[in-house]
Short mmCIF file of C-alpha atoms in Angstrom, two decimals:
data_model
loop_
_atom_site.label_atom_id
_atom_site.label_comp_id
_atom_site.label_asym_id
_atom_site.label_seq_id
_atom_site.Cartn_x
_atom_site.Cartn_y
_atom_site.Cartn_z
CA MET A 17 2.68 3.57 4.47
CA LEU A 18 -0.08 2.42 5.95
CA VAL A 19 -0.88 -0.29 7.68
CA VAL A 20 -4.62 -1.47 8.94
CA ASP A 21 -5.64 -4.29 11.09
CA ASP A 22 -8.14 -4.67 13.43
CA SER A 23 -5.97 -7.02 15.42
CA SER A 24 -3.91 -4.82 17.95
CA LEU A 25 -1.20 -7.53 18.43
CA LEU A 26 -0.79 -8.09 14.10
CA LEU A 27 -0.46 -4.29 13.42
CA ALA A 28 1.81 -3.16 16.37
CA ALA A 29 3.94 -6.43 14.94
CA VAL A 30 3.20 -5.37 11.40
CA ALA A 31 3.44 -1.59 11.86
CA ALA A 32 7.09 -2.02 14.36
CA VAL A 33 8.84 -4.55 11.58
CA VAL A 34 7.92 -2.08 8.77
CA ALA A 35 9.12 1.24 10.75
CA LEU A 36 12.27 -0.26 11.60
CA GLU A 37 13.07 -1.44 8.01
CA GLY A 38 13.21 2.23 7.00
CA TYR A 39 9.39 2.48 5.60
CA PRO A 40 7.64 5.48 7.59
CA THR A 41 4.54 4.47 8.81
CA ILE A 42 1.26 4.82 10.03
CA VAL A 43 -1.50 2.79 11.67
CA ALA A 44 -5.47 2.31 11.38
CA ARG A 45 -7.90 0.06 13.23
CA ASP A 46 -10.76 0.60 11.44
CA ARG A 47 -11.90 2.22 7.97
CA GLY A 48 -12.55 5.92 9.18
CA GLU A 49 -8.93 5.73 10.74
CA ALA A 50 -7.93 4.39 7.78
CA LEU A 51 -9.41 7.32 5.50
CA ALA A 52 -8.83 10.01 8.11
CA GLN A 53 -4.84 9.05 7.59
CA LEU A 54 -5.08 8.92 3.93
CA ASP A 55 -6.42 12.36 3.58
CA LEU A 56 -3.43 13.64 6.42
CA ALA A 57 -0.48 11.45 5.46
CA ARG A 58 -1.38 10.70 1.44
CA PRO A 59 0.62 6.83 1.98
CA TRP A 60 2.41 5.28 -0.89
CA LEU A 61 0.91 1.61 -0.30
CA VAL A 62 -1.30 0.29 2.25
CA VAL A 63 -1.07 -2.84 3.93
CA THR A 64 -4.20 -4.43 5.09
CA ALA A 65 -6.22 -7.62 6.80
CA LEU A 66 -8.59 -9.21 4.50
CA GLN A 67 -10.53 -10.38 7.22
CA MET A 68 -11.69 -7.10 9.50
CA ALA A 69 -15.22 -6.18 10.27
CA PRO A 70 -17.55 -4.92 9.34
CA MET A 71 -15.78 -3.65 6.24
CA ASP A 72 -13.25 -6.09 5.00
CA GLY A 73 -9.96 -5.53 3.11
CA GLY A 74 -10.88 -5.72 -0.32
CA GLU A 75 -13.62 -2.92 0.65
CA LEU A 76 -11.12 -0.99 2.39
CA VAL A 77 -8.79 -0.71 -0.27
CA VAL A 78 -11.83 -0.14 -3.12
CA ALA A 79 -12.98 2.44 -0.84
CA LEU A 80 -8.70 3.93 -0.46
CA ARG A 81 -8.20 3.96 -4.08
CA GLU A 82 -11.72 6.11 -4.54
CA ARG A 83 -9.75 8.13 -2.78
CA MET A 84 -6.61 7.84 -4.05
CA PRO A 85 -5.96 5.90 -7.47
CA GLY A 86 -2.98 4.54 -8.10
CA LEU A 87 -2.72 3.54 -4.44
CA ALA A 88 0.16 -0.16 -3.87
CA ALA A 89 -1.89 -2.72 -1.29
CA VAL A 90 -0.82 -6.25 0.24
CA ILE A 91 -3.56 -7.53 1.51
CA MET A 92 -2.74 -10.29 4.12
CA ALA A 93 -5.32 -13.01 4.10
CA PRO A 94 -4.84 -16.92 5.65
CA HIS A 95 -6.49 -18.70 3.07
CA PRO A 96 -5.02 -19.55 -0.31
CA GLU A 97 -8.26 -18.89 -2.20
CA ALA A 98 -8.67 -15.55 -1.33
CA ARG A 99 -6.08 -15.02 -3.26
CA ARG A 100 -7.99 -14.60 -6.91
CA THR A 101 -10.19 -11.82 -4.67
CA ILE A 102 -7.39 -9.97 -4.16
CA GLU A 103 -5.89 -9.98 -7.35
CA ALA A 104 -8.56 -8.73 -9.28
CA LEU A 105 -8.49 -5.92 -7.00
CA PRO A 106 -5.15 -5.87 -7.85
CA ALA A 107 -3.30 -6.02 -4.81
CA ALA A 108 -0.70 -7.97 -3.77
CA TYR A 109 -1.59 -11.42 -1.53
CA LEU A 110 0.36 -12.09 1.73
CA ALA A 111 -0.19 -15.32 3.28
CA THR A 112 -0.43 -14.93 6.81
CA PRO A 113 1.50 -16.46 9.01
CA PHE A 114 4.23 -15.01 7.62
CA THR A 115 7.69 -14.25 7.78
CA LEU A 116 9.60 -10.44 7.71
CA GLY A 117 11.04 -11.64 3.81
CA GLU A 118 7.78 -12.71 2.89
CA LEU A 119 6.04 -9.16 3.57
CA LEU A 120 8.69 -6.78 2.18
CA TRP A 121 8.09 -8.74 -0.73
CA ALA A 122 5.40 -8.30 -0.92
CA ILE A 123 5.66 -4.39 0.10
CA ALA A 124 8.23 -4.72 -3.47
CA ALA A 125 5.72 -6.82 -5.18
CA ALA A 126 2.83 -4.48 -4.93
CA THR A 127 5.02 -1.18 -5.09
CA VAL A 128 5.74 -2.97 -8.99
CA GLY A 129 2.45 -3.45 -9.72
CA ALA A 130 1.69 0.10 -9.14
CA ALA A 131 4.06 1.57 -10.79
#
């Protein structure tokens, strides 16, 4: 699993939690790191924030899927109105802030949607 966020605190927290749940996890802070990690590790899922600069999470998912079609995705966003944009990708939507259970549910939903 690839976790991408430009917030070091959220990146570390999400990566630590999913790793504790037994998911092999790699991290990236931006598009360049995410693309490099994709080429090295070939993750089955990306969990990313919607709001990042200079490329938002939706654009990142599109860029990652150009290199790895079918990559499952979870996009974290604070605003419910972002849900339509996220579902159009398609990707699982995870409203922030979230609980561990909500994160795990979103991972499961994205995985089922990608199958």
